[in-house]
Amino acid sequence: MTMKKKLKVAAGSLLGIMFLFSAVLLIHIVVMVKNRKPLPAATLQMARADFKQPVPDQVMQTIQQAVSRQKGVKETYYNAGSRMLVYTYDNKVNTAEAIYASAIRPSGMSSERHLVSQSEATKGCPAMDNHSFYGKLTNMVARVVN
């Protein structure tokens, strides 16, 4: 086989492989996107209230019940170690401000809503270690996509 023929075979193989990968990608995108229904939790958000002093169990149960009774609230969780109350709510039904104002502030316990700072918002998921492999990979993809 001559060098020219080898180059033609290599170029043809490379183009064929690129075509196959492109076709597989296109088919995958069509299958994943076609007839998709909206995500069931697309409007679900989390909010957090930070308490400045330890909260007695009975008081926290009362606060959690008051938060749970609010329209749109799905779940509540209190972490006594970090004195944080986290709750999920449907943002089409209620707002974090309204839930805090009507259920947490009236408790009399010193607390404040946690508002995400601009630097925290740019980091993405607070649970992800940005120095790990997956954190670096996610940041790289985000830079390319955004």
Coordinates of N, CA and C in Angstrom, one line a residue:
M1 N 0.8 -1.2 0.0 CA 0.0 0.0 0.0 C 0.9 1.2 0.0
T2 N 0.6 2.2 -0.8 CA 1.4 3.4 -0.9 C 1.0 4.3 0.2
M3 N 1.8 5.3 0.4 CA 1.6 6.3 1.4 C 0.3 7.1 1.1
K4 N 0.1 7.4 -0.1 CA -1.1 8.2 -0.5 C -2.4 7.4 -0.2
K5 N -2.4 6.1 -0.5 CA -3.5 5.3 -0.2 C -3.8 5.1 1.3
K6 N -2.7 5.0 2.1 CA -2.8 4.9 3.5 C -3.4 6.2 4.1
L7 N -3.0 7.4 3.6 CA -3.6 8.6 4.1 C -5.1 8.7 3.7
K8 N -5.4 8.3 2.5 CA -6.9 8.3 2.2 C -7.7 7.4 3.1
V9 N -7.2 6.2 3.4 CA -7.9 5.3 4.3 C -8.0 5.9 5.7
A10 N -6.9 6.5 6.2 CA -6.9 7.1 7.5 C -7.9 8.3 7.5
A11 N -7.9 9.1 6.5 CA -8.8 10.3 6.5 C -10.2 9.8 6.4
G12 N -10.5 8.8 5.5 CA -11.8 8.2 5.4 C -12.3 7.6 6.7
S13 N -11.4 6.9 7.4 CA -11.8 6.3 8.7 C -12.1 7.4 9.7
L14 N -11.3 8.4 9.8 CA -11.5 9.5 10.7 C -12.8 10.2 10.4
L15 N -13.1 10.5 9.2 CA -14.4 11.2 8.8 C -15.5 10.3 9.2
G16 N -15.4 9.0 8.9 CA -16.5 8.0 9.2 C -16.8 8.0 10.7
I17 N -15.7 7.9 11.5 CA -15.9 7.9 13.0 C -16.5 9.2 13.5
M18 N -16.1 10.3 12.9 CA -16.7 11.6 13.3 C -18.1 11.7 12.9
F19 N -18.5 11.1 11.8 CA -19.9 11.1 11.3 C -20.7 10.2 12.3
L20 N -20.2 9.0 12.6 CA -20.9 8.1 13.5 C -21.1 8.8 14.9
F21 N -20.1 9.4 15.5 CA -20.2 10.1 16.8 C -21.2 11.2 16.7
S22 N -21.2 12.0 15.6 CA -22.1 13.1 15.5 C -23.6 12.5 15.4
A23 N -23.8 11.5 14.6 CA -25.1 10.9 14.5 C -25.6 10.3 15.8
V24 N -24.7 9.7 16.6 CA -25.1 9.1 17.9 C -25.5 10.3 18.8
L25 N -24.7 11.3 18.8 CA -25.0 12.5 19.7 C -26.3 13.1 19.3
L26 N -26.6 13.3 18.0 CA -27.8 13.9 17.5 C -29.0 13.0 17.9
I27 N -28.9 11.7 17.7 CA -30.0 10.8 18.1 C -30.2 10.9 19.6
H28 N -29.2 10.9 20.4 CA -29.3 11.0 21.9 C -30.0 12.2 22.3
I29 N -29.7 13.3 21.7 CA -30.3 14.6 22.1 C -31.8 14.6 21.7
V30 N -32.1 14.1 20.5 CA -33.5 14.0 20.1 C -34.3 13.1 21.0
V31 N -33.8 11.9 21.4 CA -34.5 11.0 22.3 C -34.7 11.6 23.6
M32 N -33.7 12.3 24.2 CA -33.8 12.9 25.5 C -34.7 14.1 25.6
V33 N -34.8 14.9 24.5 CA -35.6 16.1 24.5 C -37.0 15.9 24.0
K34 N -37.2 15.0 23.1 CA -38.6 14.9 22.5 C -39.6 14.4 23.5
N35 N -40.7 15.1 23.5 CA -41.9 14.8 24.4 C -41.5 14.8 25.9
R36 N -40.6 15.7 26.2 CA -40.2 15.8 27.7 C -41.3 16.6 28.4
K37 N -41.7 16.1 29.5 CA -42.6 16.8 30.4 C -41.8 17.7 31.3
P38 N -42.4 18.7 31.9 CA -41.7 19.6 32.8 C -41.2 18.7 34.1
L39 N -40.1 19.1 34.6 CA -39.6 18.4 35.8 C -40.6 18.6 37.0
P40 N -40.9 17.6 37.8 CA -41.9 17.8 38.8 C -41.4 18.7 39.9
A41 N -40.1 18.9 40.1 CA -39.6 19.8 41.2 C -39.0 21.0 40.6
A42 N -39.4 21.4 39.4 CA -38.7 22.5 38.7 C -38.9 23.9 39.5
T43 N -39.9 24.0 40.3 CA -40.1 25.2 41.0 C -39.8 25.1 42.5
L44 N -39.2 24.0 42.9 CA -38.9 23.8 44.3 C -37.5 24.5 44.6
Q45 N -37.5 25.2 45.7 CA -36.3 25.9 46.1 C -36.1 25.7 47.6
M46 N -34.9 26.0 48.0 CA -34.5 25.8 49.4 C -34.2 27.2 50.0
A47 N -34.5 27.4 51.3 CA -34.2 28.6 52.0 C -33.7 28.2 53.4
R48 N -33.0 29.1 54.0 CA -32.4 28.8 55.3 C -32.5 30.0 56.2
A49 N -32.7 29.7 57.5 CA -32.7 30.6 58.6 C -31.7 30.3 59.5
D50 N -30.8 31.2 59.9 CA -29.7 31.0 60.9 C -30.1 31.6 62.2
F51 N -30.1 30.7 63.2 CA -30.4 31.2 64.6 C -29.1 31.6 65.3
K52 N -29.2 32.7 66.1 CA -28.0 33.2 66.7 C -27.7 32.6 68.0
Q53 N -28.6 31.8 68.6 CA -28.4 31.1 69.8 C -29.0 29.8 69.7
P54 N -28.6 28.8 70.6 CA -29.3 27.5 70.6 C -30.8 27.6 70.8
V55 N -31.6 26.8 70.1 CA -33.0 26.9 70.2 C -33.5 25.6 70.9
P56 N -34.3 25.8 72.0 CA -34.8 24.6 72.7 C -35.7 23.8 71.8
D57 N -35.7 22.5 72.1 CA -36.4 21.5 71.2 C -37.8 21.8 71.0
Q58 N -38.5 22.2 72.1 CA -40.0 22.5 72.0 C -40.2 23.7 71.2
V59 N -39.4 24.7 71.3 CA -39.6 25.9 70.5 C -39.3 25.6 69.0
M60 N -38.3 24.8 68.8 CA -38.0 24.5 67.4 C -39.1 23.7 66.7
Q61 N -39.7 22.7 67.5 CA -40.8 22.0 67.0 C -41.9 22.9 66.6
T62 N -42.2 23.9 67.4 CA -43.3 24.9 67.2 C -42.9 25.7 65.9
I63 N -41.7 26.1 65.8 CA -41.3 26.8 64.6 C -41.4 26.0 63.3
Q64 N -40.9 24.7 63.4 CA -41.0 23.8 62.2 C -42.4 23.6 61.8
Q65 N -43.3 23.4 62.8 CA -44.7 23.2 62.5 C -45.3 24.4 61.8
A66 N -44.9 25.6 62.3 CA -45.4 26.9 61.7 C -44.9 27.0 60.3
V67 N -43.7 26.6 60.1 CA -43.1 26.7 58.7 C -43.8 25.7 57.8
S68 N -44.0 24.5 58.3 CA -44.6 23.4 57.5 C -46.1 23.7 57.2
R69 N -46.8 24.5 58.0 CA -48.1 24.9 57.7 C -48.3 26.0 56.6
Q70 N -47.2 26.6 56.3 CA -47.2 27.6 55.2 C -47.5 27.0 53.9
K71 N -48.2 27.7 53.0 CA -48.5 27.2 51.7 C -47.2 27.0 50.9
G72 N -47.2 25.9 50.2 CA -46.0 25.6 49.4 C -44.8 24.9 50.0
V73 N -44.8 24.9 51.3 CA -43.6 24.3 52.0 C -43.7 22.8 52.0
K74 N -42.6 22.2 51.5 CA -42.6 20.7 51.4 C -42.0 20.0 52.6
E75 N -40.8 20.5 53.0 CA -40.0 19.8 54.0 C -39.3 20.9 54.9
T76 N -39.0 20.5 56.1 CA -38.2 21.3 57.0 C -37.1 20.5 57.7
Y77 N -36.0 21.0 57.9 CA -34.9 20.3 58.6 C -34.2 21.3 59.5
Y78 N -34.0 20.9 60.8 CA -33.2 21.8 61.7 C -31.9 21.1 62.1
N79 N -30.8 21.7 61.9 CA -29.5 21.2 62.3 C -29.1 22.0 63.6
A80 N -29.2 21.3 64.7 CA -29.0 21.9 66.0 C -27.5 22.3 66.2
G81 N -26.6 21.5 65.6 CA -25.2 21.8 65.7 C -24.8 23.2 65.1
S82 N -25.4 23.4 63.9 CA -25.0 24.7 63.2 C -26.2 25.7 63.4
R83 N -27.2 25.4 64.1 CA -28.4 26.3 64.4 C -29.0 26.8 63.1
M84 N -29.2 25.9 62.1 CA -29.8 26.3 60.8 C -31.1 25.6 60.6
L85 N -32.1 26.3 60.2 CA -33.4 25.7 59.8 C -33.4 25.8 58.2
V86 N -33.5 24.7 57.6 CA -33.6 24.6 56.1 C -35.0 24.2 55.7
Y87 N -35.6 24.8 54.8 CA -36.9 24.4 54.3 C -37.0 24.5 52.8
T88 N -37.8 23.6 52.2 CA -38.0 23.7 50.8 C -39.4 24.1 50.5
Y89 N -39.6 24.9 49.5 CA -40.9 25.5 49.2 C -41.1 25.6 47.7
D90 N -42.3 25.7 47.2 CA -42.6 25.9 45.8 C -42.7 27.4 45.6
N91 N -41.8 27.9 44.7 CA -41.7 29.3 44.5 C -42.8 29.9 43.7
K92 N -43.7 29.0 43.2 CA -44.9 29.6 42.5 C -46.0 29.8 43.5
V93 N -45.9 29.2 44.7 CA -46.9 29.3 45.7 C -46.6 30.3 46.8
N94 N -45.3 30.4 47.2 CA -44.9 31.2 48.3 C -43.5 31.7 48.1
T95 N -43.0 32.6 48.9 CA -41.6 33.1 48.8 C -40.9 32.9 50.2
A96 N -39.6 32.8 50.1 CA -38.8 32.6 51.3 C -39.0 33.8 52.3
E97 N -39.1 35.0 51.8 CA -39.3 36.1 52.6 C -40.7 36.0 53.4
A98 N -41.7 35.7 52.7 CA -43.0 35.6 53.3 C -43.1 34.4 54.4
I99 N -42.4 33.3 54.1 CA -42.4 32.2 55.0 C -41.6 32.6 56.3
Y100 N -40.5 33.3 56.1 CA -39.7 33.7 57.2 C -40.5 34.7 58.1
A101 N -41.1 35.7 57.4 CA -41.8 36.8 58.1 C -43.0 36.2 58.9
S102 N -43.7 35.2 58.4 CA -44.9 34.8 59.0 C -44.7 33.6 59.9
A103 N -43.6 32.8 59.8 CA -43.5 31.6 60.6 C -42.3 31.6 61.5
I104 N -41.2 32.3 61.1 CA -39.9 32.2 61.9 C -39.8 33.4 62.8
R105 N -39.9 34.6 62.2 CA -39.7 35.9 62.9 C -40.6 36.0 64.2
P106 N -41.9 35.6 64.1 CA -42.8 35.7 65.3 C -42.4 34.8 66.4
S107 N -41.5 33.9 66.2 CA -41.1 32.9 67.3 C -40.4 33.6 68.5
G108 N -39.8 34.8 68.2 CA -39.1 35.5 69.3 C -37.7 35.1 69.4
M109 N -37.2 34.1 68.6 CA -35.8 33.7 68.7 C -35.1 34.6 67.7
S110 N -33.9 35.0 68.1 CA -33.0 35.8 67.3 C -32.5 35.0 66.1
S111 N -32.9 35.4 64.9 CA -32.6 34.7 63.7 C -32.5 35.7 62.5
E112 N -31.9 35.2 61.4 CA -31.9 36.0 60.2 C -31.9 35.0 59.0
R113 N -32.5 35.5 57.9 CA -32.6 34.7 56.7 C -31.2 34.7 56.1
H114 N -30.8 33.5 55.6 CA -29.5 33.4 54.9 C -29.7 33.9 53.5
L115 N -28.9 34.9 53.1 CA -28.9 35.4 51.8 C -27.6 35.0 51.1
V116 N -27.7 34.5 49.9 CA -26.5 34.0 49.2 C -25.7 35.3 48.7
S117 N -24.4 35.3 49.1 CA -23.6 36.4 48.6 C -23.3 36.2 47.1
Q118 N -22.8 37.3 46.5 CA -22.4 37.2 45.1 C -21.3 36.2 44.9
S119 N -20.3 36.2 45.8 CA -19.2 35.2 45.6 C -19.7 33.8 45.8
E120 N -20.6 33.5 46.7 CA -21.2 32.2 46.9 C -22.0 31.8 45.6
A121 N -22.7 32.7 45.0 CA -23.5 32.4 43.9 C -22.6 32.0 42.7
T122 N -21.4 32.6 42.5 CA -20.6 32.3 41.4 C -20.0 30.9 41.6
K123 N -19.9 30.4 42.8 CA -19.3 29.1 43.0 C -20.1 27.9 42.7
G124 N -21.5 28.1 42.5 CA -22.4 27.0 42.2 C -22.8 26.3 43.5
C125 N -22.8 25.0 43.4 CA -23.3 24.2 44.5 C -22.4 24.3 45.7
P126 N -23.0 24.7 46.9 CA -22.2 24.9 48.1 C -21.6 23.5 48.7
A127 N -22.3 22.4 48.3 CA -21.8 21.1 48.8 C -20.7 20.6 48.0
M128 N -20.4 21.1 46.9 CA -19.3 20.6 46.0 C -17.9 21.2 46.4
D129 N -16.9 20.4 46.5 CA -15.6 20.8 46.7 C -15.0 21.3 45.4
N130 N -14.8 22.6 45.3 CA -14.3 23.1 44.0 C -12.9 22.7 43.6
H131 N -12.2 22.1 44.6 CA -10.8 21.6 44.3 C -10.7 20.1 44.0
S132 N -11.9 19.5 44.1 CA -11.9 18.0 43.7 C -11.9 17.9 42.2
F133 N -11.8 16.7 41.7 CA -11.8 16.4 40.3 C -13.1 16.8 39.7
Y134 N -14.2 16.4 40.3 CA -15.6 16.8 39.8 C -15.8 18.2 39.9
G135 N -15.3 18.9 40.9 CA -15.5 20.3 41.0 C -14.8 21.1 39.9
K136 N -13.6 20.7 39.6 CA -12.8 21.3 38.5 C -13.5 21.0 37.2
L137 N -13.9 19.8 37.0 CA -14.6 19.4 35.8 C -15.9 20.2 35.6
T138 N -16.7 20.4 36.6 CA -17.9 21.1 36.5 C -17.6 22.6 36.2
N139 N -16.6 23.2 36.9 CA -16.2 24.6 36.6 C -15.8 24.7 35.1
M140 N -15.0 23.8 34.6 CA -14.5 23.8 33.3 C -15.7 23.8 32.3
V141 N -16.6 22.9 32.5 CA -17.8 22.8 31.6 C -18.6 24.0 31.7
A142 N -18.8 24.6 32.9 CA -19.6 25.8 33.1 C -19.0 27.0 32.3
R143 N -17.6 27.1 32.4 CA -17.0 28.2 31.6 C -17.2 28.0 30.1
V144 N -17.2 26.8 29.6 CA -17.4 26.6 28.2 C -18.8 26.9 27.8
V145 N -19.8 26.4 28.6 CA -21.2 26.5 28.3 C -21.7 27.9 28.5
N146 N -21.3 28.5 29.6 CA -21.7 29.9 29.9 C -20.8 30.9 29.2

